[in-house]
Short mmCIF file of C-alpha atoms in Angstrom, two decimals:
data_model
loop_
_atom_site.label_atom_id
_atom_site.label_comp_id
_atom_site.label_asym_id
_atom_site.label_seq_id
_atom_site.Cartn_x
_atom_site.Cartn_y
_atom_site.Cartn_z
CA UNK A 1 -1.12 11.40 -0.45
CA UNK A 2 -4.02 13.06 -1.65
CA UNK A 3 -7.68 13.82 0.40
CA UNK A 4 -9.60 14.29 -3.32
CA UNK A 5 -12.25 11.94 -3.41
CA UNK A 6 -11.72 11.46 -7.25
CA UNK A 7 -7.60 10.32 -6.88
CA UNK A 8 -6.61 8.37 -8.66
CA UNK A 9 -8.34 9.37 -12.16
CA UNK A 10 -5.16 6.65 -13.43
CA UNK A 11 -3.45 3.91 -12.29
CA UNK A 12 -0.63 2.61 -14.67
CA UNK A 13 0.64 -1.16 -14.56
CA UNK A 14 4.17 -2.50 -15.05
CA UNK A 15 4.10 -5.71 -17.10
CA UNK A 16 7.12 -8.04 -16.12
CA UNK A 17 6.61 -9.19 -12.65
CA UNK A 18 3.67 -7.57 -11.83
CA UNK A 19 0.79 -8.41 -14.28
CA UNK A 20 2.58 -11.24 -15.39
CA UNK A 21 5.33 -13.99 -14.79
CA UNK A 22 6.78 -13.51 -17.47
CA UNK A 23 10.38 -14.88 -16.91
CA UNK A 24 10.23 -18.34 -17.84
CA UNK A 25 9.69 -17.56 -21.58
CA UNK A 26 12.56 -14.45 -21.04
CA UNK A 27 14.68 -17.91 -19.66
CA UNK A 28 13.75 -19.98 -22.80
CA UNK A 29 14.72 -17.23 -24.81
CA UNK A 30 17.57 -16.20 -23.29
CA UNK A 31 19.56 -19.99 -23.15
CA UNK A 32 18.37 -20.08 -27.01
CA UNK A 33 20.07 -17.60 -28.03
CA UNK A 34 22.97 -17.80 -26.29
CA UNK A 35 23.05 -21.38 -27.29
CA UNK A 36 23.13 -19.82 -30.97
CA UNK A 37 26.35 -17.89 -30.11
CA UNK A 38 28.20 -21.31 -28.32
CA UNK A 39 27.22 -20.26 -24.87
CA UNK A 40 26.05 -21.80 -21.82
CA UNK A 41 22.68 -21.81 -20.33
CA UNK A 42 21.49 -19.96 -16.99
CA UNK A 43 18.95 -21.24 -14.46
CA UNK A 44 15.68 -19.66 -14.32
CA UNK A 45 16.86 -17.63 -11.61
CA UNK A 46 20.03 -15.89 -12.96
CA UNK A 47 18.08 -15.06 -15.35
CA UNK A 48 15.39 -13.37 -13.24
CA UNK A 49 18.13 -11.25 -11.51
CA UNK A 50 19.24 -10.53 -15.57
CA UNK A 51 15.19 -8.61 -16.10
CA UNK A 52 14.99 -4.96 -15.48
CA UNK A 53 15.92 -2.02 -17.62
CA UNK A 54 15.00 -3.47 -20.75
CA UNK A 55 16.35 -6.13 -22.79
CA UNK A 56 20.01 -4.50 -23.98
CA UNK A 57 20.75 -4.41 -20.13
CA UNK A 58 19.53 -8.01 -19.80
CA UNK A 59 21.84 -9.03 -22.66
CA UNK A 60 24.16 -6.97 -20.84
CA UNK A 61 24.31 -8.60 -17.39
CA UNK A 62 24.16 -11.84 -19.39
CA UNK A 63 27.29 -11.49 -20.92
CA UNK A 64 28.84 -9.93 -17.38
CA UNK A 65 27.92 -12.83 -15.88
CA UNK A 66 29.59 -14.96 -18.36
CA UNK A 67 32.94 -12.86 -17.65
CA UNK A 68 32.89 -11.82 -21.49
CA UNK A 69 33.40 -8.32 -22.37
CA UNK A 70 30.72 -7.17 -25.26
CA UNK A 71 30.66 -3.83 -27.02
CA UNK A 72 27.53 -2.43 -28.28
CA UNK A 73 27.20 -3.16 -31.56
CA UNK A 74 28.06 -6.77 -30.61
CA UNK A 75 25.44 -6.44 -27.50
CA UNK A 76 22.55 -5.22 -30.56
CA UNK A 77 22.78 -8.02 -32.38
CA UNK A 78 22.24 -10.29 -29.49
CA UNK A 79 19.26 -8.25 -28.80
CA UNK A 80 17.51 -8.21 -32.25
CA UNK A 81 18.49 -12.18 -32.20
CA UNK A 82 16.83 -12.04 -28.71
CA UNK A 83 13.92 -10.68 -30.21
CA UNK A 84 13.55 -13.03 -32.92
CA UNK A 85 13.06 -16.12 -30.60
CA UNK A 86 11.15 -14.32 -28.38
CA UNK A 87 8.68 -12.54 -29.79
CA UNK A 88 6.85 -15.45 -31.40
CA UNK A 89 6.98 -17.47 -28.06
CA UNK A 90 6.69 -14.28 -25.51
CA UNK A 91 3.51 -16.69 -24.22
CA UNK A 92 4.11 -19.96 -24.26
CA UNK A 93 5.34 -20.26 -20.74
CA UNK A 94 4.29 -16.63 -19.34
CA UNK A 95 0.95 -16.68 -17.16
CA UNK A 96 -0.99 -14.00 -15.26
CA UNK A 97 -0.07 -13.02 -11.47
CA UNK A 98 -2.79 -13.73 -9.08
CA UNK A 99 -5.39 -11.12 -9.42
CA UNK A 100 -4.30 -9.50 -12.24
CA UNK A 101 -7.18 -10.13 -14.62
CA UNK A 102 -9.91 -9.32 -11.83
CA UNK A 103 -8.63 -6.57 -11.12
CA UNK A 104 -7.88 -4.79 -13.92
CA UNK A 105 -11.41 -5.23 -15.20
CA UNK A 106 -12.76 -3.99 -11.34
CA UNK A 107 -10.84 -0.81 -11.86
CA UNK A 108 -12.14 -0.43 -15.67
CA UNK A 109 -15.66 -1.29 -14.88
CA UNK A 110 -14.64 1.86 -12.53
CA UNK A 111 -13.96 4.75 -14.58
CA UNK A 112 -10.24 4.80 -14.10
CA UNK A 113 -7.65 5.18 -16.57
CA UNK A 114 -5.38 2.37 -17.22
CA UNK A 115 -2.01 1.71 -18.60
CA UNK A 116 1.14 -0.24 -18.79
CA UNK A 117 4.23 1.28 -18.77
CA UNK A 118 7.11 -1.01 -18.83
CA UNK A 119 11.07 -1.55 -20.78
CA UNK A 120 9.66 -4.39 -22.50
CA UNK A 121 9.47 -3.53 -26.12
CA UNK A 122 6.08 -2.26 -27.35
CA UNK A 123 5.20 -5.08 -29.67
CA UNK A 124 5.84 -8.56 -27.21
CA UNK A 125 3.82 -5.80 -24.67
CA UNK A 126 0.99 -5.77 -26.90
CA UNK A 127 1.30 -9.57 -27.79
CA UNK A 128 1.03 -10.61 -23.67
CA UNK A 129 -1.61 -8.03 -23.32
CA UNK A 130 -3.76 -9.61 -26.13
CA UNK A 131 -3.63 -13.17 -25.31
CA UNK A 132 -4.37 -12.67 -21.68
CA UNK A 133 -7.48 -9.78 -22.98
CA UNK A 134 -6.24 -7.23 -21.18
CA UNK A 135 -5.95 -4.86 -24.07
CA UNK A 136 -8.91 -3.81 -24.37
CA UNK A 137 -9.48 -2.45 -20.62
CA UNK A 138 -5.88 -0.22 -21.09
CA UNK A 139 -6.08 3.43 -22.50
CA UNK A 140 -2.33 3.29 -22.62
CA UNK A 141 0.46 0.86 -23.31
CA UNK A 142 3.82 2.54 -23.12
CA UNK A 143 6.87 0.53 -23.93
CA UNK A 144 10.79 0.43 -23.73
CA UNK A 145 11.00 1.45 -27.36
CA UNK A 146 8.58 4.45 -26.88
CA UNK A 147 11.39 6.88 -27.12
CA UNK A 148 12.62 8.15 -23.61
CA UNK A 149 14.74 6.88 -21.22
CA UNK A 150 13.72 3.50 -19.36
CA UNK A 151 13.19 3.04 -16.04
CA UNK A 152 14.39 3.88 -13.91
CA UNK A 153 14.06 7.32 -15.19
CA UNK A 154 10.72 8.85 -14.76
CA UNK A 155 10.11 9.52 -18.55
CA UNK A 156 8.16 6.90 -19.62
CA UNK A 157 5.00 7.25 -16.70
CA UNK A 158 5.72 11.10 -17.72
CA UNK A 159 4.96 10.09 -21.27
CA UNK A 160 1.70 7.98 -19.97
CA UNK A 161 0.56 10.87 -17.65
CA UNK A 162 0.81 13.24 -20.70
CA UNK A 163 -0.85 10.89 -23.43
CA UNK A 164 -3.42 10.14 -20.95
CA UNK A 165 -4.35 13.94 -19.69
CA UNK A 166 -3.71 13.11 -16.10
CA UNK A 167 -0.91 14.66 -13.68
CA UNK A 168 1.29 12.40 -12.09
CA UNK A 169 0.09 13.48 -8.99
CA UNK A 170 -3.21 12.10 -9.74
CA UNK A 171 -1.91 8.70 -10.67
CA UNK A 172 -0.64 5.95 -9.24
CA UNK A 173 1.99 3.32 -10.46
CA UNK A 174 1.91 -0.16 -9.60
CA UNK A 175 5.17 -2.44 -9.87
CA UNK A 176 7.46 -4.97 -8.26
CA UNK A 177 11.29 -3.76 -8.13
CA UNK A 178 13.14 -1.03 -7.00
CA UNK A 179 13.47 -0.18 -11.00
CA UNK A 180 9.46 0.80 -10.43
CA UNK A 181 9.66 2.31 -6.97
CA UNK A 182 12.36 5.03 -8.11
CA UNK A 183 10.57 5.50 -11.91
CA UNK A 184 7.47 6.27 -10.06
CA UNK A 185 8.79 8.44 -7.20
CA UNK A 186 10.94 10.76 -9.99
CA UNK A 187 7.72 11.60 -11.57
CA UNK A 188 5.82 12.79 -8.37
CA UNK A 189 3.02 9.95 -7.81
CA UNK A 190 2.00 6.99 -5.54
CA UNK A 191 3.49 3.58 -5.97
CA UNK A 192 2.34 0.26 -4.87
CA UNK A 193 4.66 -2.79 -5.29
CA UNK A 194 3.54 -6.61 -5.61
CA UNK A 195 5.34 -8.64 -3.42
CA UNK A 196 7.43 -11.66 -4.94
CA UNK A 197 8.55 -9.46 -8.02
CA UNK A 198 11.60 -9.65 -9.96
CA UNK A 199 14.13 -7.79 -7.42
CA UNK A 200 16.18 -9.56 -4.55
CA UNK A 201 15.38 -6.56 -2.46
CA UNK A 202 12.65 -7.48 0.31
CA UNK A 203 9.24 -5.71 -0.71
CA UNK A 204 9.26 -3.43 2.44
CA UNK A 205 12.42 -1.91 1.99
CA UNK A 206 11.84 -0.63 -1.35
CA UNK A 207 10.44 2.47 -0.41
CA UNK A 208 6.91 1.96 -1.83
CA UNK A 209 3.22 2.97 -0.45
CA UNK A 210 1.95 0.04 0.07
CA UNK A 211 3.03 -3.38 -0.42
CA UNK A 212 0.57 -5.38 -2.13
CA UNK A 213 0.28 -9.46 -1.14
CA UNK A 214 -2.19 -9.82 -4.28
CA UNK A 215 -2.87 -7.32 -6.64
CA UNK A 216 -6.35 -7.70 -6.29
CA UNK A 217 -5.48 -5.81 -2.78
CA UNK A 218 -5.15 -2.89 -4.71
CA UNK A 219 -8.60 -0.97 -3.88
CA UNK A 220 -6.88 -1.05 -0.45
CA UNK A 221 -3.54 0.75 -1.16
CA UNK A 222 -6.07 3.10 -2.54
CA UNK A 223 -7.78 3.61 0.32
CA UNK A 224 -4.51 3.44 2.54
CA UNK A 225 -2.36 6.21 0.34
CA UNK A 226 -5.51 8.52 0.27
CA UNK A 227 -5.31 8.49 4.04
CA UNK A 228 -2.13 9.54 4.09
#
């Protein structure tokens, strides 16, 4: 992928399913307020196949999977009511993946640039960033409400890549679906994915660079893309 001795100056982090697990509080949420509009609950794991895209499309494949039809204006109010229950409990449940903290501070204590970049709305980002102190070690936090289109679409690691100086062939992306994997090969860089993410698609056939087991493992996708 690159022989430069300096790549990558940035590595950008998705949030759901790769720094975090974040779906059981998404779950709690979810069943809430669908329980506020007379609906029935889904398992934890409908409701993992439900993340991805941001949360209009999870409200979206909610309602698709209760066969009930819902037009957009309808589908915005469940979101903002979404985001009312959520946002103050966006932790309660939610813990760190394995390796995430470590890591992240490794590759600070490095020199690299860091960022998140994920269709989770800015402010529950920043919330989850805070209360597991990773804040402070990102340069960046991009999120679904930034302004371009979600992933995906490339725009949003464009938008990091721009705010943070780098090209996007000098950064790398690290996610967990196939949502990630295409974002990341749109805008022209490397992309690792954790294994175990949100996606029902096996980690090897998503197309990625490396498959990570941890994402503490990530020094050697570095190494392993480089040789490339």
């Amino acid at each position: 992928m690159s022989d430069s001795p300096t790549w990558p100056k940035a590595i950008l982090f998705d949030l759901d399913g790769t720094l975090v697990d974040s779906v059981p509080d998404i779950h709690a949420a979810l069943n809430d307020t669908l329980a506020s509009y007379g609906e029935p609950p889904f398992t934890l794991e409908a409701v993992t196949g439900f993340v991805g895209q941001g949360v209009p499309k999870l409200i979206e494949r909610a309602y698709a999977a209760l066969d009930k039809p819902i037009d957009p204006a309808s589908r915005d109010k469940v979101v903002e009511r979404f985001l009312a229950i959520y946002g103050p409990r966006a932790t309660e449940l939610t813990t760190l993946n394995a390796g995430a903290s470590s890591i992240v501070r490794q590759l600070d204590d490095a020199g690299y640039g860091l960022g998140v970049v994920t269709n989770k709305p800015g402010s529950e980002t920043a919330t989850i960033l805070s209360h597991f102190g990773l804040s402070d070690a990102m340069d960046i936090v991009v999120g679904g409400d930034a302004g371009p289109a979600k992933k995906p679409a490339p725009d949003l690691l464009l938008l990091a890549c721009e705010r943070l100086g780098v090209a996007p062939s000098d950064t790398m992306f690290v996610g967990d679906s196939e949502n990630d994997v295409a974002a990341a090969q749109a805008a022209g860089m490397a992309v690792a994915v954790l294994r175990g993410g949100y996606t029902s698609i096996p980690a090897e056939a998503l197309g990625a660079d490396y498959v990570l087991e941890r994402l503490d493992q990530l020094p050697q996708a570095i190494m392993s893309i480089k040789a490339v």
